[in-house]
Amino acid sequence: MTDEQVKQAEQNGQVEQVRRFNRTVAERVGVLHDHYLGGARPYGQARLLWQIGDEGTHDVRDVRARLGLDSGYVSRLLRALERDGLVAVEPHPGDRRVRTVRLTEAGREERALLDDRSDALATSLLAPLDARQRDRLTSAMAEVERLLTASVVSVEVLDPDHPDAVYCLRSYAAELQEIFDSGFDPAHSRLPDPGELRAPRGLFLVAHLHGEPVGCAGLKLPAGAPAEIKRLWVCPGARGLGLARRLLSELEERAARHGSELVRLDTNKALKAATRLYRNSGYTEVPAFNDEPYAHHWFEKRLTPVTR
Amino acid sequence: MTDEQVKQAEQNGQVEQVRRFNRTVAERVGVLHDHYLGGARPYGQARLLWQIGDEGTHDVRDVRARLGLDSGYVSRLLRALERDGLVAVEPHPGDRRVRTVRLTEAGREERALLDDRSDALATSLLAPLDARQRDRLTSAMAEVERLLTASVVSVEVLDPDHPDAVYCLRSYAAELQEIFDSGFDPAHSRLPDPGELRAPRGLFLVAHLHGEPVGCAGLKLPAGAPAEIKRLWVCPGARGLGLARRLLSELEERAARHGSELVRLDTNKALKAATRLYRNSGYTEVPAFNDEPYAHHWFEKRLTPVTR
DNA sequence: GTCATTACCTGACTAAGGTCAGGGAATGAC
DNA sequence: GTCATTCCCTGACCTTAGTCAGGTAATGAC
C-alpha cells in the first residue's frame, strides 16, 4: 500500500472498520474459545494433540517445526500427554536419535472431544440467528477468510532452479498435461530455458503461503523486443484469492520498470480462467506472434512508461 | 436453533465454515494482535489502560466489573501503572472507601500508542490487497461483525416497570416526539397501562446487548380478542441487526402459544422501516380497528395455530 | 577412530495472568 | 455505639507458556 493509498483507506474508514472487526471478533470468538475449548486441557497440550493428528506416527521434530516451538518445551508437553496416556512416543526405527509420536486410543478420543467443542463453539455462534442471517454470516466469513489468506501470500523473485520454482513449473506442466485435449509435452513447447527467466534476461516470481509455494509467473525481457509472460500458474488450493492477477500486475510493473513498452503472452483455449483474466486486465487479442504449438490465443498489452 | 436446524446447518457446511473462520481468522488476527500490541506492555495492563479511557475519572470498582477481573489482580495492575506514572489513583470524594482512577498525560500518550499500533495492525492486513479487494474485505468484515453482534443480543420477558423496560419506553416516546410531524404526547396516545403488558393480560420483551437494554416490544393479549403488538422499538445503535424482526417473531410465537389466531398492530406513516418490516413479515393492511390518534396504518396477520 | 552434528531431554529460570484468604478503613443500618 | 458490609490492598500461592544452557546418545563425514 502506498502512502497515498493508506490515506485513502483511512478516509474510507476502512482502517476503522478493520479495527472494529479485530476487537469484536477477537473478543467474542476469543472469549467463547476459552469457554468452550478451555477447561479440558491447557492450550499448549491441545495444540500439540491437534497437530499430531488422528492417524500415523510423526517425527517429533516435524511436529515441533510446524508449531514453531522450543525443543525443551515440546519435550515437556509430550511428557505430560504421555503421562495421561494420550500419546505414545517411540524411537524412529531408522534413526534412533529421532523420536516418533502417535495418538493412543485415549488420545484419539480426547482429540475428538476437542473437535466436538469446536463444533459447539461454531454452533453457539450460529444458534441465535435465523436461516437467512446464518447464510449471510457464513458467506461473509468465507470472504473475510479468503481475503485475509490472500493478504499473507508473499511474492518474490526466485531463481528458476530453486526447488520451490521447480515444484511450481512441474505442477504447471502436470496440470497442462491433464487439461489439454492434446496432452502437454514440455519438449514440444517453446519452453524458455531457465536462463531466459533469470536476470538479466528475465525473472521468475514465486508466491508463497505459509512457506509453501502456491504460484509462479515468468517474464522474458529480450533486448529490443516486447516483454513476454510465461508460465503463469496458481495451485488449485490457492485459487480465488486474486493471486494470478497479483502476479500478472507485478510482472507488468517490473516489465515497465525495465523499460518495456509492450508485454505479450500466448495461451491455450482450455485455460478459460486465464484467458478471462487477460481480457479483464486490458490485454487485447492479436495475431500469432510465435509458433507455440500449444497456443490458441495471443495477447498483448501496452504498458504505461515509468516516469521516474 | 432447533435440532432440525442444527442438522441443516451442518449439512450446509456452515458449522465447518465457522470453524475454519475461527481457526484462520481468529488465530491470524490474534497472533498479529499480540505481535503489534504485545511488546509495549503486558496485555492485562494494556486492557486496563484502554478501559480507563481518555477522559474523566472512573471508580475502580466499575472498571473492575466491566473487565470482570479479580479485585487483587486489578489492584496490582493499577500499582504497576501507577509506578510507571500512567494513572493517578485517588479516593472518591463522596465515599472514601472507593478509589477513582484517571489517566495522566503520560497515560494518555501510552494509550494513543496502543491506538496507533491497532491502526498499524489494521493497515498491515489491508496493505497487500488492491483497492477492490480492500473494499470487499471491509464490507465482509462489517457483515461478520454485525451478525456476530446480533448473535449476542438476548431477548427476555421483563416487567414493564423494570428500569430497563422503562428506559426503552421513554426512549421510544422521545424518539416519536422527535420524528412525528405532530410530535408525540403519550397522554394522547392509547398507551397501554403497564398492567396490559404484564401477565396474564400481556407481556413485555426487552433485548439486551452487553447488559444494556437495546430494544423492546409489548404484546396485549385481551381475552376473546386478537393479540395486539405495541411499542416495538430498537435503539438507533442496534439497528441493522435484524433485532426488530426477531422481537416481532418472538411476539407472534408467544401470541400463537397463548392461543391467539390473529395479531394486530397500528403504526405511524413516519415509521417507514417499521411499516416495511410489517409488510415483509406477512402483515396485511386493514381498516382502522381502533382510534389511535397517532396511527396512519393498521395491520393484521393470521397466526398458524400451535398444535402441541 | 575422531569429530562435528543432530535430536532430544533435563534443570533452572522467567513473566504473565490469575486465585484466594485475610485485613484495615470507611460506611450504612439499627 | 455496635455491627455487618463494602471496597481496597497485600501476601502467598498456582498454572501456563515459554526460554536458555548444558548434557547425552546416535549418526554421518572424514
XYZ file of C-alpha atoms (C1' of nucleotides) in Angstrom:
676
model
C 0.000 0.000 0.000
C 1.457 3.376 -0.908
C 1.196 6.416 1.358
C -1.461 7.701 -0.968
C -3.465 4.530 -0.550
C -3.033 4.478 3.214
C -4.560 7.921 3.348
C -7.356 6.828 1.072
C -8.098 3.759 3.186
C -8.221 5.890 6.297
C -10.623 8.304 4.693
C -12.871 5.445 3.695
C -12.955 4.401 7.322
C -11.514 1.091 6.223
C -8.856 1.080 8.889
C -11.511 1.894 11.445
C -13.673 -0.947 10.181
C -10.819 -3.428 10.356
C -10.056 -2.303 13.897
C -13.649 -2.715 14.968
C -13.663 -6.124 13.369
C -10.494 -7.130 15.189
C -11.929 -6.051 18.501
C -15.307 -7.683 18.055
C -14.060 -10.907 16.569
C -11.013 -11.332 18.735
C -13.064 -10.696 21.834
C -16.188 -12.624 21.008
C -14.524 -15.599 19.409
C -11.707 -15.444 21.924
C -13.950 -15.497 24.943
C -16.072 -18.300 23.553
C -12.928 -20.115 22.536
C -11.718 -20.103 26.106
C -15.118 -21.015 27.376
C -15.624 -23.984 25.111
C -12.128 -25.231 24.494
C -10.567 -24.191 27.737
C -11.260 -26.347 30.728
C -10.317 -29.653 29.197
C -6.612 -29.240 28.646
C -4.028 -26.468 28.578
C -3.829 -24.750 25.244
C -0.269 -25.884 24.538
C -1.125 -29.535 25.031
C -4.302 -29.183 22.982
C -2.368 -27.623 20.116
C 0.124 -30.445 20.161
C -2.615 -33.078 20.358
C -4.268 -31.480 17.396
C -1.091 -31.233 15.370
C -0.138 -34.874 15.936
C -3.343 -35.814 14.215
C -5.543 -38.836 14.121
C -3.527 -41.338 12.249
C 0.001 -42.433 11.629
C 3.160 -41.669 13.522
C 5.032 -38.419 13.135
C 8.588 -37.391 13.781
C 8.687 -35.179 16.827
C 10.971 -32.746 15.042
C 8.416 -32.243 12.255
C 5.617 -31.535 14.688
C 7.867 -29.139 16.531
C 8.846 -27.347 13.360
C 5.238 -26.946 12.261
C 4.216 -25.450 15.583
C 7.394 -23.423 15.827
C 8.013 -24.374 19.426
C 11.108 -24.796 21.548
C 12.528 -28.292 21.713
C 12.540 -28.389 25.503
C 9.007 -27.130 25.723
C 7.675 -29.756 23.335
C 9.555 -32.419 25.210
C 7.792 -31.405 28.401
C 4.400 -31.224 26.714
C 4.906 -34.702 25.304
C 5.824 -35.996 28.760
C 2.548 -34.590 30.089
C 0.476 -36.130 27.301
C 2.328 -39.409 27.731
C 1.625 -39.386 31.449
C -2.070 -39.057 30.674
C -1.816 -41.926 28.228
C -2.811 -39.868 25.198
C 0.260 -40.351 23.050
C 2.905 -42.997 22.554
C 6.449 -41.854 21.865
C 8.839 -44.333 20.254
C 12.276 -44.067 18.717
C 12.376 -43.806 14.957
C 13.265 -47.236 13.534
C 15.745 -45.855 11.005
C 17.422 -43.204 13.128
C 17.381 -43.767 16.845
C 18.061 -40.128 17.657
C 14.712 -39.159 16.206
C 11.552 -39.911 18.157
C 8.154 -40.508 16.682
C 4.811 -39.867 18.273
C 1.285 -41.148 17.637
C -2.043 -40.877 19.374
C -3.257 -43.749 21.502
C -6.913 -44.739 21.566
C -7.471 -42.390 24.515
C -5.623 -39.666 22.620
C -7.909 -40.022 19.635
C -10.915 -39.756 21.934
C -9.543 -36.635 23.561
C -8.924 -35.136 20.152
C -12.462 -35.971 19.054
C -13.627 -34.154 22.152
C -11.735 -31.029 21.126
C -13.404 -31.411 17.770
C -16.841 -31.564 19.339
C -16.157 -28.500 21.401
C -15.005 -26.641 18.357
C -18.288 -27.608 16.706
C -20.206 -26.477 19.755
C -18.484 -23.117 19.587
C -19.436 -22.724 15.943
C -22.992 -23.786 16.662
C -23.278 -21.312 19.519
C -22.367 -18.502 17.150
C -24.948 -19.617 14.620
C -27.688 -20.511 17.062
C -29.257 -17.114 17.731
C -29.503 -16.294 14.029
C -32.279 -17.154 11.640
C -31.591 -19.103 8.467
C -31.069 -16.032 6.300
C -28.701 -14.436 8.751
C -26.764 -17.677 9.072
C -26.282 -17.798 5.336
C -25.057 -14.257 5.288
C -22.734 -14.760 8.243
C -21.085 -17.813 6.747
C -20.587 -16.273 3.337
C -19.168 -13.118 4.859
C -16.854 -15.273 6.971
C -15.722 -17.158 3.890
C -14.979 -13.865 2.171
C -13.002 -12.496 5.091
C -11.077 -15.713 5.387
C -10.308 -15.780 1.688
C -9.100 -12.196 1.585
C -7.064 -12.428 4.758
C -5.436 -15.549 3.382
C -4.686 -13.643 0.194
C -3.096 -10.928 2.293
C -0.492 -13.278 3.765
C 0.655 -14.574 0.410
C 4.114 -13.240 -0.359
C 5.518 -12.857 -3.844
C 9.246 -12.798 -4.501
C 11.791 -13.258 -7.257
C 13.367 -16.704 -7.171
C 15.853 -18.475 -9.381
C 14.029 -20.862 -11.752
C 16.245 -23.657 -10.418
C 15.209 -23.092 -6.809
C 13.314 -26.153 -5.520
C 10.118 -24.115 -4.996
C 10.320 -22.758 -8.543
C 10.927 -26.233 -9.903
C 7.958 -27.521 -7.913
C 5.718 -24.860 -9.477
C 6.961 -25.493 -13.009
C 6.452 -29.243 -12.631
C 2.946 -28.734 -11.239
C 2.204 -26.371 -14.095
C 3.325 -28.926 -16.684
C 1.438 -31.733 -14.926
C -1.726 -29.684 -14.924
C -1.496 -28.787 -18.593
C -0.874 -32.464 -19.383
C -4.141 -33.151 -17.588
C -6.198 -30.357 -19.136
C -5.119 -30.029 -22.759
C -7.004 -32.204 -25.244
C -3.654 -32.972 -26.813
C -1.790 -33.508 -23.553
C 1.307 -31.410 -22.878
C 4.882 -32.346 -23.506
C 7.293 -29.602 -22.409
C 9.762 -30.892 -25.005
C 7.415 -29.782 -27.794
C 6.632 -26.420 -26.229
C 8.643 -23.235 -26.625
C 9.871 -23.791 -23.096
C 12.055 -20.891 -22.106
C 15.346 -22.258 -20.912
C 15.953 -21.253 -17.286
C 18.440 -18.639 -18.363
C 15.670 -16.698 -20.062
C 13.805 -16.371 -16.749
C 16.819 -15.195 -14.814
C 18.468 -11.794 -14.622
C 19.455 -10.095 -16.794
C 17.366 -11.824 -19.497
C 14.185 -12.128 -17.417
C 12.892 -13.079 -13.997
C 10.781 -15.636 -12.206
C 8.265 -14.904 -9.444
C 7.135 -17.440 -6.855
C 4.241 -16.882 -4.448
C 4.354 -18.474 -1.010
C 1.605 -19.134 1.524
C 2.692 -20.366 4.961
C 6.051 -21.246 3.463
C 4.579 -23.417 0.701
C 4.947 -22.394 -2.939
C 1.468 -21.738 -4.344
C 2.024 -19.979 -7.627
C 4.546 -18.683 -10.116
C 4.996 -16.481 -13.147
C 7.901 -15.937 -15.512
C 8.908 -12.871 -17.517
C 11.215 -12.802 -20.524
C 12.895 -9.468 -21.189
C 14.579 -9.900 -24.575
C 16.734 -6.971 -25.673
C 14.958 -4.833 -28.255
C 11.744 -6.897 -28.228
C 8.496 -6.850 -26.220
C 8.483 -8.477 -22.795
C 6.797 -11.865 -22.658
C 4.900 -13.532 -19.854
C 5.359 -17.282 -19.432
C 4.278 -19.983 -17.022
C 1.665 -18.111 -15.023
C 0.291 -20.691 -12.612
C -1.593 -20.750 -9.307
C -2.021 -24.001 -7.403
C -5.612 -25.222 -7.219
C -5.835 -24.741 -3.454
C -4.926 -21.066 -3.719
C -7.285 -20.053 -6.485
C -9.911 -17.407 -5.913
C -7.507 -15.253 -3.924
C -6.772 -12.879 -6.792
C -3.256 -14.256 -6.852
C -2.987 -14.635 -10.636
C -3.993 -11.015 -11.029
C -1.408 -10.008 -8.485
C 1.357 -11.964 -10.209
C 0.323 -10.515 -13.541
C 0.402 -6.896 -12.417
C 3.680 -7.472 -10.581
C 5.189 -8.717 -13.851
C 3.774 -5.795 -15.787
C 5.192 -3.368 -13.283
C 8.623 -4.965 -13.469
C 8.490 -5.031 -17.262
C 7.588 -1.343 -17.279
C 10.409 -0.538 -14.878
C 12.751 -2.453 -17.162
C 11.689 -0.144 -19.984
C 9.419 -2.438 -21.987
C 6.572 -0.685 -23.743
C 4.678 -3.810 -24.698
C 4.089 -7.120 -22.974
C 2.862 -10.218 -24.817
C 1.760 -13.723 -23.959
C 0.171 -16.760 -25.517
C -2.325 -19.148 -24.002
C -4.322 -22.286 -24.656
C -8.081 -22.259 -25.210
C -8.501 -24.787 -22.360
C -7.249 -22.173 -19.880
C -10.525 -20.291 -19.747
C -9.966 -18.515 -16.438
C -6.570 -17.285 -17.591
C -7.970 -16.024 -20.878
C -10.679 -14.165 -18.980
C -8.072 -12.668 -16.664
C -6.038 -11.360 -19.602
C -9.053 -9.780 -21.251
C -10.142 -8.174 -17.970
C -6.650 -6.891 -17.328
C -6.508 -4.853 -20.513
C -4.926 -7.356 -22.905
C -6.130 -7.394 -26.486
C -6.004 -10.419 -28.719
C -3.521 -10.179 -31.576
C -2.388 -12.476 -34.394
C 0.064 -15.201 -33.502
C 3.486 -13.685 -32.846
C 5.178 -17.045 -32.381
C 4.728 -20.693 -33.383
C 3.994 -22.136 -29.947
C 2.182 -25.361 -30.825
C 0.035 -25.366 -27.666
C -1.240 -21.794 -28.049
C -4.643 -20.804 -29.402
C -4.715 -17.165 -28.351
C -2.086 -14.461 -28.408
C -2.439 -11.280 -26.369
C -0.592 -8.049 -25.879
C -0.890 -5.011 -23.628
C 0.727 -1.633 -23.956
C 2.444 -0.527 -20.764
C 2.413 2.996 -19.435
C 6.049 4.013 -19.222
C 7.511 4.561 -15.782
C 8.477 8.197 -15.384
C 10.966 8.105 -12.566
C -31.511 -23.253 16.810
C -33.609 -26.413 16.899
C -32.130 -29.891 16.427
C -33.561 -29.804 12.950
C -31.767 -26.581 12.206
C -28.508 -27.784 13.705
C -28.599 -30.730 11.321
C -29.406 -28.411 8.445
C -26.552 -26.072 9.296
C -24.150 -28.981 9.442
C -25.279 -30.218 6.078
C -24.737 -26.793 4.599
C -21.187 -26.938 5.880
C -21.966 -23.823 7.871
C -20.523 -25.189 11.060
C -17.441 -26.229 9.131
C -17.159 -22.732 7.645
C -17.459 -21.082 11.042
C -14.810 -23.409 12.422
C -12.462 -22.637 9.573
C -13.101 -18.959 10.152
C -12.334 -19.293 13.842
C -9.116 -21.111 13.103
C -7.851 -18.956 10.278
C -9.085 -15.535 11.222
C -9.231 -15.605 14.973
C -5.774 -17.090 15.064
C -4.234 -14.830 12.485
C -5.775 -11.718 13.982
C -4.904 -12.950 17.444
C -1.274 -13.599 16.596
C -0.896 -10.253 14.877
C -2.713 -8.626 17.740
C -0.139 -9.990 20.139
C 2.659 -9.053 17.804
C 1.578 -5.459 17.391
C 0.057 -4.719 20.754
C 2.259 -7.010 22.773
C 5.739 -5.639 23.072
C 4.933 -2.394 24.762
C 3.035 -3.537 27.813
C 1.583 -6.754 29.236
C -1.848 -7.472 27.911
C -3.533 -7.097 31.299
C -2.139 -3.620 31.810
C -2.992 -2.617 28.255
C -6.584 -3.779 28.711
C -6.895 -1.780 31.890
C -5.310 1.296 30.321
C -7.770 1.002 27.478
C -10.759 0.528 29.727
C -9.925 3.519 31.912
C -10.266 5.664 28.839
C -9.032 9.023 27.789
C -11.023 11.354 29.897
C -12.644 11.671 33.268
C -12.106 9.676 36.411
C -13.667 6.289 36.982
C -14.463 4.277 40.060
C -12.064 1.382 40.278
C -14.908 -0.986 41.083
C -16.707 -0.066 37.844
C -13.635 -0.668 35.726
C -13.115 -3.966 37.525
C -16.702 -5.015 36.952
C -16.558 -4.199 33.263
C -13.397 -6.239 32.780
C -14.615 -8.986 35.086
C -11.318 -9.214 36.942
C -10.329 -10.143 40.463
C -10.010 -7.276 42.900
C -6.499 -8.214 43.979
C -5.328 -8.573 40.419
C -6.639 -5.165 39.393
C -5.072 -3.634 42.453
C -1.702 -4.992 41.401
C -2.148 -3.867 37.813
C -3.022 -0.377 38.992
C 0.066 -0.343 41.190
C 2.177 -1.186 38.135
C 0.565 1.514 36.003
C 0.904 3.985 38.845
C 4.577 3.133 39.235
C 5.064 3.970 35.550
C 3.204 7.232 36.043
C 0.420 6.359 33.644
C -2.538 6.620 36.001
C -3.445 8.583 39.102
C -5.496 6.800 41.761
C -7.370 8.949 44.256
C -10.026 8.278 46.873
C -13.574 9.012 45.833
C -14.590 12.381 47.337
C -18.017 11.153 48.428
C -17.097 7.708 49.714
C -13.542 7.292 50.849
C -13.639 3.507 50.606
C -13.995 3.775 46.841
C -10.997 4.719 44.737
C -11.087 6.506 41.439
C -8.595 6.326 38.649
C -7.755 8.554 35.702
C -5.052 8.680 33.063
C -2.175 11.089 33.473
C -0.705 12.875 30.499
C 1.802 10.045 30.068
C -1.043 7.566 30.321
C -2.945 9.251 27.533
C 0.178 9.142 25.392
C 0.656 5.449 26.089
C -2.954 4.809 25.211
C -2.588 6.741 21.976
C 0.358 4.491 21.230
C -1.828 1.420 21.625
C -4.233 3.130 19.283
C -1.528 3.658 16.695
C -0.471 0.060 16.933
C -4.020 -1.040 16.446
C -4.087 1.113 13.320
C -0.820 -0.391 12.174
C -2.285 -3.852 12.567
C -5.307 -2.902 10.503
C -3.118 -1.339 7.871
C -0.929 -4.421 7.690
C -3.976 -6.525 6.904
C -5.130 -4.151 4.186
C -1.717 -3.435 2.702
C -1.233 -6.452 0.430
C -4.677 -6.064 -1.135
C -5.688 -3.948 -4.091
C -8.445 -1.356 -3.804
C -11.221 -3.700 -4.916
C -10.165 -6.425 -2.532
C -9.929 -3.930 0.309
C -13.478 -2.819 -0.322
C -14.694 -6.366 -0.314
C -12.737 -7.265 2.790
C -14.062 -4.357 4.792
C -17.654 -4.910 3.808
C -17.403 -8.605 4.603
C -15.854 -7.685 7.944
C -18.671 -5.266 8.667
C -21.164 -8.006 7.913
C -19.433 -10.543 10.151
C -19.171 -8.021 12.927
C -22.803 -7.029 12.607
C -24.046 -10.591 12.665
C -21.779 -11.677 15.488
C -23.045 -8.730 17.470
C -26.611 -9.702 16.640
C -25.898 -13.185 17.904
C -25.097 -11.972 21.408
C -28.282 -9.974 21.810
C -30.554 -11.668 24.326
C -34.313 -11.234 24.448
C -36.290 -11.832 27.620
C -39.610 -11.052 29.237
C -39.369 -8.200 31.716
C -41.892 -6.368 33.834
C -42.834 -3.045 32.175
C -41.818 -1.304 35.396
C -38.315 -2.734 35.348
C -35.776 0.092 34.920
C -34.586 -1.324 31.591
C -38.156 -1.537 30.318
C -38.848 1.984 31.469
C -35.684 3.153 29.751
C -36.837 1.610 26.472
C -40.345 3.054 26.732
C -39.004 6.512 27.470
C -36.554 6.327 24.566
C -39.382 5.130 22.351
C -41.574 8.085 23.325
C -38.706 10.535 22.965
C -37.960 9.249 19.505
C -41.561 9.502 18.350
C -41.694 13.027 19.749
C -38.733 13.782 17.523
C -39.983 12.057 14.390
C -43.713 12.632 14.196
C -44.794 15.776 12.379
C -47.283 16.318 15.156
C -44.913 15.454 17.970
C -45.889 12.702 20.366
C -47.564 13.065 23.722
C -48.072 9.704 25.418
C -51.047 11.192 27.265
C -52.967 11.472 23.973
C -51.991 8.014 22.753
C -53.765 4.775 23.528
C -50.885 3.984 25.855
C -51.436 0.545 27.311
C -51.265 0.826 31.054
C -48.443 -1.354 32.371
C -50.941 -3.958 33.558
C -51.843 -4.700 29.957
C -48.250 -5.621 29.143
C -47.859 -7.931 32.118
C -49.052 -11.494 32.673
C -51.757 -12.597 32.418
C -53.025 -9.743 30.214
C -49.915 -9.432 28.068
C -46.146 -9.370 28.182
C -43.190 -7.130 27.546
C -39.931 -8.153 25.882
C -36.602 -6.362 26.369
C -33.495 -7.045 24.298
C -30.076 -6.638 25.888
C -26.635 -6.244 24.361
C -23.652 -6.366 26.740
C -26.065 -5.791 29.586
C -27.536 -2.631 28.064
C -31.191 -2.540 27.006
C -31.302 -2.013 23.237
C -34.886 -2.755 22.245
C -38.333 -3.698 23.406
C -41.716 -4.906 22.269
C -45.063 -5.250 24.042
C -47.912 -7.684 23.475
C -51.500 -7.278 24.646
C -53.440 -10.500 24.981
C -57.019 -9.401 25.653
C -59.436 -12.229 26.417
C -61.596 -13.084 23.413
C -59.932 -10.540 21.108
C -56.950 -10.551 18.748
C -53.496 -10.068 20.225
C -52.001 -6.648 19.725
C -48.405 -5.572 19.313
C -47.361 -2.289 20.950
C -44.182 -0.318 21.472
C -41.825 -2.155 19.149
C -38.573 -0.229 19.396
C -34.885 -0.792 18.692
C -32.302 1.726 19.822
C -30.523 3.526 16.972
C -27.163 1.974 17.781
C -28.538 -1.542 17.438
C -30.387 -1.161 14.167
C -29.468 -3.283 11.191
C -29.022 -6.374 13.326
C -32.424 -7.869 12.449
C -33.478 -7.260 16.013
C -36.909 -5.814 15.232
C -37.695 -8.853 13.141
C -36.559 -11.091 15.958
C -38.698 -9.283 18.524
C -41.647 -9.398 16.166
C -41.467 -13.118 15.525
C -40.893 -13.811 19.192
C -44.136 -11.947 19.976
C -46.006 -13.780 17.243
C -44.808 -17.089 18.569
C -45.886 -16.230 22.085
C -49.267 -14.984 20.866
C -49.768 -18.226 18.963
C -48.804 -20.282 22.009
C -51.295 -18.250 24.018
C -53.987 -19.313 21.551
C -54.426 -16.114 19.555
C -55.356 -16.658 15.925
C -54.842 -13.083 14.850
C -52.338 -10.421 15.779
C -52.858 -6.741 15.025
C -50.926 -3.524 15.271
C -51.073 0.103 14.265
C -48.256 2.360 13.155
C -47.428 5.869 12.078
C -46.526 6.775 8.493
C -43.267 8.337 9.697
C -42.056 4.885 10.799
C -41.125 3.748 7.330
C -38.738 0.984 8.291
C -41.305 -0.498 10.657
C -44.040 -0.382 8.043
C -41.740 -2.163 5.609
C -40.920 -4.773 8.215
C -44.621 -5.493 8.811
C -45.353 -5.869 5.111
C -42.343 -8.151 4.635
C -43.317 -10.234 7.615
C -46.712 -11.196 6.232
C -48.883 -8.450 7.669
C -51.683 -7.070 5.522
C -53.059 -3.593 5.851
C -56.614 -3.419 7.189
C -59.062 -0.627 8.032
C -58.599 1.131 11.344
C -59.575 -1.159 14.209
C -59.034 1.487 16.868
C -58.968 5.266 17.210
C -55.282 5.687 17.999
C -54.725 9.317 17.030
C -51.070 8.803 16.022
C -51.739 5.855 13.691
C -51.910 6.020 9.912
C -51.739 2.332 9.098
C -53.338 -0.698 10.688
C -52.073 -4.214 10.045
C -53.037 -7.751 10.917
C -51.549 -11.198 10.450
C -53.201 -14.557 10.848
C -51.172 -16.896 13.023
C -50.760 -20.593 12.370
C -52.153 -22.303 15.449
C -49.708 -24.163 17.640
C -50.576 -27.837 17.628
C -48.921 -29.110 20.765
C 38.634 -43.898 15.198
C 37.699 -38.965 15.629
C 34.827 -35.241 15.499
C 31.059 -32.361 14.397
C 26.259 -32.541 14.139
C 21.572 -33.804 15.153
C 17.655 -34.824 18.055
C 16.115 -34.914 22.258
C 15.904 -34.356 27.281
C 16.576 -32.008 31.762
C 17.075 -28.482 35.100
C 16.849 -23.783 36.126
C 14.672 -19.754 35.280
C 11.244 -16.020 33.889
C 6.936 -13.402 33.076
C 2.236 -13.168 32.823
C -2.153 -13.892 34.425
C -4.723 -15.089 37.936
C -6.901 -17.013 42.541
C -7.631 -16.974 47.442
C -7.626 -15.704 52.161
C -7.286 -12.383 55.139
C -7.032 -7.444 56.962
C -7.899 -2.449 57.517
C -10.550 1.618 56.746
C -14.903 3.664 55.732
C -19.736 3.429 55.601
C -24.668 2.487 56.488
C -28.361 0.294 59.161
C -30.129 -0.149 63.509
C -22.333 2.832 69.662
C -22.389 -1.649 67.502
C -22.122 -4.499 63.747
C -22.348 -6.090 59.176
C -20.953 -4.709 54.786
C -18.274 -2.640 51.139
C -14.065 -1.532 48.893
C -9.473 -1.944 48.535
C -4.936 -3.773 49.342
C -1.414 -7.287 50.442
C 0.929 -11.621 50.733
C 1.050 -16.299 49.435
C 0.352 -19.287 46.039
C -0.649 -21.561 41.449
C -0.574 -22.711 36.391
C 0.647 -21.813 31.859
C 3.772 -20.785 28.403
C 7.911 -20.219 27.392
C 13.384 -19.587 27.074
C 18.122 -20.977 27.707
C 22.149 -23.557 28.721
C 24.018 -27.641 29.053
C 24.188 -32.846 28.608
C 23.657 -37.461 26.286
C 23.067 -40.762 22.791
C 23.103 -41.711 17.945
C 24.679 -40.675 13.461
C 27.413 -39.271 9.394
C 31.650 -37.381 7.302
C 36.357 -37.981 7.011
